[in-house]
Amino acid sequence: MDDSRTYAFEGTTPTIDDTAAVSRDAVLVGDVEIDAEASVWPGVVCRGDVDPVRIGRYTHVGDNATIHASSLADRVMVGHGAVLNEAGVGEGALVGFNATVNAGATVGAQSVVAAGTVIPDDYEVPAESFVRGVPAEITPLEETTIDPESIFEEYATGEYTDLASRHEELFE
């Protein structure tokens, strides 16, 4: 059966775990792998052409995000409209609405990228950091009151998982 969400690139077709929720309005091109219990919402584009796209277990990619040749570890949240271009995001990290993570940049595990932040090319965000601004400025999470685990628990394992199960038509 044809899947209107997926497009082959040079003979490689995206793979979606049976337990993942991928909107019928998402576009997956080439070497893209969506792991178990992940959710990919409407308007998301995942393009695995110059390098693969990997979406880890329990990772949620919000509406209209663009993921190009990037790897998202397990339990990552990507906000609406975010752009990740040839980047890596560590386990448990949160990337805010309309943030941009440029080529070669990495976001460390359990880090929080604020909405609208621009992370320059080849920039390394250490684990457990809070990143904000244009260009990005880093503050260790221990110097803030931000708890990425509680945010993930509230939204990713709570709200987004619940919403995905309630949006039957969106994820047919």
PDB file of C-alpha atoms in Angstrom:
ATOM      1  CA  MET A   1       0.000   0.000   0.000  1.00  0.00           C
ATOM      2  CA  ASP A   2       1.283   3.460  -0.892  1.00  0.00           C
ATOM      3  CA  ASP A   3       1.921   5.876   1.959  1.00  0.00           C
ATOM      4  CA  SER A   4       1.211   9.461   0.875  1.00  0.00           C
ATOM      5  CA  ARG A   5       3.530  10.762   3.619  1.00  0.00           C
ATOM      6  CA  THR A   6       6.684   9.063   2.348  1.00  0.00           C
ATOM      7  CA  TYR A   7       8.860   9.650  -0.702  1.00  0.00           C
ATOM      8  CA  ALA A   8      11.895   7.661  -1.783  1.00  0.00           C
ATOM      9  CA  PHE A   9      15.202   9.388  -2.463  1.00  0.00           C
ATOM     10  CA  GLU A  10      17.818   7.526  -4.491  1.00  0.00           C
ATOM     11  CA  GLY A  11      16.174   4.212  -3.646  1.00  0.00           C
ATOM     12  CA  THR A  12      15.817   4.795   0.101  1.00  0.00           C
ATOM     13  CA  THR A  13      12.331   5.001   1.583  1.00  0.00           C
ATOM     14  CA  PRO A  14      11.415   6.294   5.059  1.00  0.00           C
ATOM     15  CA  THR A  15      10.533   3.791   7.789  1.00  0.00           C
ATOM     16  CA  ILE A  16       7.945   4.407  10.490  1.00  0.00           C
ATOM     17  CA  ASP A  17       7.606   2.191  13.553  1.00  0.00           C
ATOM     18  CA  ASP A  18       4.098   0.757  13.893  1.00  0.00           C
ATOM     19  CA  THR A  19       3.651   2.473  17.259  1.00  0.00           C
ATOM     20  CA  ALA A  20       4.657   5.944  16.028  1.00  0.00           C
ATOM     21  CA  ALA A  21       1.996   8.572  15.301  1.00  0.00           C
ATOM     22  CA  VAL A  22       2.871  10.372  12.065  1.00  0.00           C
ATOM     23  CA  SER A  23       0.363  12.857  10.692  1.00  0.00           C
ATOM     24  CA  ARG A  24      -0.940  12.204   7.217  1.00  0.00           C
ATOM     25  CA  ASP A  25       0.043  15.841   6.551  1.00  0.00           C
ATOM     26  CA  ALA A  26       3.734  15.274   7.348  1.00  0.00           C
ATOM     27  CA  VAL A  27       6.288  14.740   4.564  1.00  0.00           C
ATOM     28  CA  LEU A  28       9.110  12.212   4.973  1.00  0.00           C
ATOM     29  CA  VAL A  29      11.740  11.999   2.231  1.00  0.00           C
ATOM     30  CA  GLY A  30      14.570   9.493   1.806  1.00  0.00           C
ATOM     31  CA  ASP A  31      16.576   8.046   4.677  1.00  0.00           C
ATOM     32  CA  VAL A  32      14.180   8.861   7.525  1.00  0.00           C
ATOM     33  CA  GLU A  33      13.533   6.597  10.498  1.00  0.00           C
ATOM     34  CA  ILE A  34      10.756   7.277  13.011  1.00  0.00           C
ATOM     35  CA  ASP A  35      11.167   5.146  16.144  1.00  0.00           C
ATOM     36  CA  ALA A  36       8.595   3.692  18.555  1.00  0.00           C
ATOM     37  CA  GLU A  37       6.037   5.907  20.286  1.00  0.00           C
ATOM     38  CA  ALA A  38       7.310   9.047  18.506  1.00  0.00           C
ATOM     39  CA  SER A  39       4.881  11.624  17.128  1.00  0.00           C
ATOM     40  CA  VAL A  40       5.291  13.782  14.035  1.00  0.00           C
ATOM     41  CA  TRP A  41       2.602  16.437  13.641  1.00  0.00           C
ATOM     42  CA  PRO A  42       0.995  18.214  10.629  1.00  0.00           C
ATOM     43  CA  GLY A  43       3.231  20.215   8.337  1.00  0.00           C
ATOM     44  CA  VAL A  44       6.464  18.601   9.527  1.00  0.00           C
ATOM     45  CA  VAL A  45       9.057  17.939   6.824  1.00  0.00           C
ATOM     46  CA  CYS A  46      11.783  15.352   7.493  1.00  0.00           C
ATOM     47  CA  ARG A  47      14.294  15.211   4.657  1.00  0.00           C
ATOM     48  CA  GLY A  48      16.961  12.523   4.736  1.00  0.00           C
ATOM     49  CA  ASP A  49      18.918  13.233   1.587  1.00  0.00           C
ATOM     50  CA  VAL A  50      22.431  14.537   2.338  1.00  0.00           C
ATOM     51  CA  ASP A  51      22.393  12.580   5.626  1.00  0.00           C
ATOM     52  CA  PRO A  52      19.790  10.478   7.475  1.00  0.00           C
ATOM     53  CA  VAL A  53      17.033  11.772   9.724  1.00  0.00           C
ATOM     54  CA  ARG A  54      16.554   9.816  12.936  1.00  0.00           C
ATOM     55  CA  ILE A  55      13.619  10.487  15.262  1.00  0.00           C
ATOM     56  CA  GLY A  56      14.110   8.608  18.546  1.00  0.00           C
ATOM     57  CA  ARG A  57      11.684   6.765  20.818  1.00  0.00           C
ATOM     58  CA  TYR A  58       9.095   8.948  22.546  1.00  0.00           C
ATOM     59  CA  THR A  59      10.323  11.983  20.600  1.00  0.00           C
ATOM     60  CA  HIS A  60       7.728  14.546  19.533  1.00  0.00           C
ATOM     61  CA  VAL A  61       8.130  16.904  16.560  1.00  0.00           C
ATOM     62  CA  GLY A  62       5.590  19.748  16.586  1.00  0.00           C
ATOM     63  CA  ASP A  63       3.603  21.235  13.745  1.00  0.00           C
ATOM     64  CA  ASN A  64       5.504  22.793  10.818  1.00  0.00           C
ATOM     65  CA  ALA A  65       8.988  21.882  12.049  1.00  0.00           C
ATOM     66  CA  THR A  66      11.671  21.109   9.468  1.00  0.00           C
ATOM     67  CA  ILE A  67      14.151  18.334  10.211  1.00  0.00           C
ATOM     68  CA  HIS A  68      16.858  18.076   7.546  1.00  0.00           C
ATOM     69  CA  ALA A  69      19.617  15.488   7.823  1.00  0.00           C
ATOM     70  CA  SER A  70      19.459  15.575  11.625  1.00  0.00           C
ATOM     71  CA  SER A  71      19.383  13.100  14.482  1.00  0.00           C
ATOM     72  CA  LEU A  72      17.024  13.435  17.448  1.00  0.00           C
ATOM     73  CA  ALA A  73      17.721  11.083  20.352  1.00  0.00           C
ATOM     74  CA  ASP A  74      15.038   9.486  22.523  1.00  0.00           C
ATOM     75  CA  ARG A  75      12.621  11.653  24.528  1.00  0.00           C
ATOM     76  CA  VAL A  76      13.253  14.885  22.608  1.00  0.00           C
ATOM     77  CA  MET A  77      10.625  17.589  22.099  1.00  0.00           C
ATOM     78  CA  VAL A  78      10.812  19.877  19.071  1.00  0.00           C
ATOM     79  CA  GLY A  79       8.423  22.836  19.129  1.00  0.00           C
ATOM     80  CA  HIS A  80       6.226  24.152  16.349  1.00  0.00           C
ATOM     81  CA  GLY A  81       8.105  25.786  13.484  1.00  0.00           C
ATOM     82  CA  ALA A  82      11.588  24.803  14.650  1.00  0.00           C
ATOM     83  CA  VAL A  83      14.258  24.193  12.002  1.00  0.00           C
ATOM     84  CA  LEU A  84      17.054  21.659  12.493  1.00  0.00           C
ATOM     85  CA  ASN A  85      19.534  21.522   9.636  1.00  0.00           C
ATOM     86  CA  GLU A  86      22.225  18.833   9.755  1.00  0.00           C
ATOM     87  CA  ALA A  87      22.192  18.949  13.565  1.00  0.00           C
ATOM     88  CA  GLY A  88      22.121  16.580  16.517  1.00  0.00           C
ATOM     89  CA  VAL A  89      19.901  16.732  19.595  1.00  0.00           C
ATOM     90  CA  GLY A  90      20.687  14.685  22.709  1.00  0.00           C
ATOM     91  CA  GLU A  91      18.329  12.611  24.840  1.00  0.00           C
ATOM     92  CA  GLY A  92      15.732  14.516  26.814  1.00  0.00           C
ATOM     93  CA  ALA A  93      16.473  17.882  25.173  1.00  0.00           C
ATOM     94  CA  LEU A  94      13.757  20.423  24.368  1.00  0.00           C
ATOM     95  CA  VAL A  95      13.911  22.684  21.292  1.00  0.00           C
ATOM     96  CA  GLY A  96      11.443  25.586  21.537  1.00  0.00           C
ATOM     97  CA  PHE A  97       8.993  27.028  19.026  1.00  0.00           C
ATOM     98  CA  ASN A  98      10.645  28.594  15.958  1.00  0.00           C
ATOM     99  CA  ALA A  99      14.172  27.867  17.191  1.00  0.00           C
ATOM    100  CA  THR A 100      16.853  27.226  14.566  1.00  0.00           C
ATOM    101  CA  VAL A 101      19.677  24.727  15.045  1.00  0.00           C
ATOM    102  CA  ASN A 102      22.156  25.181  12.192  1.00  0.00           C
ATOM    103  CA  ALA A 103      24.515  22.806  10.389  1.00  0.00           C
ATOM    104  CA  GLY A 104      26.953  20.874  12.529  1.00  0.00           C
ATOM    105  CA  ALA A 105      25.481  22.151  15.790  1.00  0.00           C
ATOM    106  CA  THR A 106      24.706  19.789  18.655  1.00  0.00           C
ATOM    107  CA  VAL A 107      22.317  20.231  21.552  1.00  0.00           C
ATOM    108  CA  GLY A 108      23.402  18.231  24.590  1.00  0.00           C
ATOM    109  CA  ALA A 109      21.194  15.869  26.567  1.00  0.00           C
ATOM    110  CA  GLN A 110      18.632  17.438  28.913  1.00  0.00           C
ATOM    111  CA  SER A 111      19.238  20.909  27.447  1.00  0.00           C
ATOM    112  CA  VAL A 112      16.506  23.470  26.799  1.00  0.00           C
ATOM    113  CA  VAL A 113      16.597  25.713  23.712  1.00  0.00           C
ATOM    114  CA  ALA A 114      14.280  28.707  24.170  1.00  0.00           C
ATOM    115  CA  ALA A 115      11.720  29.693  21.551  1.00  0.00           C
ATOM    116  CA  GLY A 116      13.192  31.761  18.717  1.00  0.00           C
ATOM    117  CA  THR A 117      16.808  30.933  19.559  1.00  0.00           C
ATOM    118  CA  VAL A 118      19.318  30.701  16.708  1.00  0.00           C
ATOM    119  CA  ILE A 119      22.175  28.259  17.274  1.00  0.00           C
ATOM    120  CA  PRO A 120      25.015  28.971  14.801  1.00  0.00           C
ATOM    121  CA  ASP A 121      26.807  26.417  12.616  1.00  0.00           C
ATOM    122  CA  ASP A 122      29.100  23.986  14.451  1.00  0.00           C
ATOM    123  CA  TYR A 123      28.031  25.297  17.883  1.00  0.00           C
ATOM    124  CA  GLU A 124      28.106  22.808  20.741  1.00  0.00           C
ATOM    125  CA  VAL A 125      25.547  23.178  23.500  1.00  0.00           C
ATOM    126  CA  PRO A 126      26.737  21.196  26.542  1.00  0.00           C
ATOM    127  CA  ALA A 127      24.403  18.787  28.309  1.00  0.00           C
ATOM    128  CA  GLU A 128      22.023  20.315  30.857  1.00  0.00           C
ATOM    129  CA  SER A 129      22.186  23.838  29.452  1.00  0.00           C
ATOM    130  CA  PHE A 130      19.627  26.572  28.866  1.00  0.00           C
ATOM    131  CA  VAL A 131      20.155  28.288  25.522  1.00  0.00           C
ATOM    132  CA  ARG A 132      18.476  31.496  24.404  1.00  0.00           C
ATOM    133  CA  GLY A 133      18.915  34.435  22.079  1.00  0.00           C
ATOM    134  CA  VAL A 134      20.154  35.415  18.652  1.00  0.00           C
ATOM    135  CA  PRO A 135      22.900  34.337  18.540  1.00  0.00           C
ATOM    136  CA  ALA A 136      22.570  31.682  21.216  1.00  0.00           C
ATOM    137  CA  GLU A 137      23.858  32.255  24.749  1.00  0.00           C
ATOM    138  CA  ILE A 138      24.316  29.348  27.159  1.00  0.00           C
ATOM    139  CA  THR A 139      23.489  29.193  30.872  1.00  0.00           C
ATOM    140  CA  PRO A 140      23.965  25.970  32.860  1.00  0.00           C
ATOM    141  CA  LEU A 141      20.553  24.591  33.862  1.00  0.00           C
ATOM    142  CA  GLU A 142      21.673  24.457  37.494  1.00  0.00           C
ATOM    143  CA  GLU A 143      21.678  28.276  37.439  1.00  0.00           C
ATOM    144  CA  THR A 144      17.996  28.338  36.404  1.00  0.00           C
ATOM    145  CA  THR A 145      14.731  26.988  37.760  1.00  0.00           C
ATOM    146  CA  ILE A 146      14.074  25.007  34.561  1.00  0.00           C
ATOM    147  CA  ASP A 147      13.528  21.255  34.892  1.00  0.00           C
ATOM    148  CA  PRO A 148      13.488  19.632  31.431  1.00  0.00           C
ATOM    149  CA  GLU A 149      12.309  16.293  32.815  1.00  0.00           C
ATOM    150  CA  SER A 150       9.175  17.804  34.346  1.00  0.00           C
ATOM    151  CA  ILE A 151       8.459  19.705  31.118  1.00  0.00           C
ATOM    152  CA  PHE A 152       8.854  16.505  29.109  1.00  0.00           C
ATOM    153  CA  GLU A 153       6.641  14.563  31.508  1.00  0.00           C
ATOM    154  CA  GLU A 154       3.917  17.207  31.391  1.00  0.00           C
ATOM    155  CA  TYR A 155       3.836  17.743  27.648  1.00  0.00           C
ATOM    156  CA  ALA A 156       5.447  14.831  25.843  1.00  0.00           C
ATOM    157  CA  THR A 157       4.314  11.866  27.877  1.00  0.00           C
ATOM    158  CA  GLY A 158       1.143  13.620  28.960  1.00  0.00           C
ATOM    159  CA  GLU A 159      -0.343  16.181  26.611  1.00  0.00           C
ATOM    160  CA  TYR A 160       1.194  15.151  23.271  1.00  0.00           C
ATOM    161  CA  THR A 161       0.751  11.421  23.773  1.00  0.00           C
ATOM    162  CA  ASP A 162      -2.858  11.990  24.821  1.00  0.00           C
ATOM    163  CA  LEU A 163      -3.537  14.368  21.926  1.00  0.00           C
ATOM    164  CA  ALA A 164      -2.025  11.982  19.375  1.00  0.00           C
ATOM    165  CA  SER A 165      -4.325   9.215  20.578  1.00  0.00           C
ATOM    166  CA  ARG A 166      -7.358  11.542  20.382  1.00  0.00           C
ATOM    167  CA  HIS A 167      -6.564  12.857  16.870  1.00  0.00           C
ATOM    168  CA  GLU A 168      -7.593   9.636  15.115  1.00  0.00           C
ATOM    169  CA  GLU A 169      -8.166  11.201  11.688  1.00  0.00           C
ATOM    170  CA  LEU A 170      -4.928  13.171  11.766  1.00  0.00           C
ATOM    171  CA  PHE A 171      -2.805  10.075  12.294  1.00  0.00           C
ATOM    172  CA  GLU A 172      -4.649   7.533  10.094  1.00  0.00           C
TER     173      GLU A 172
END
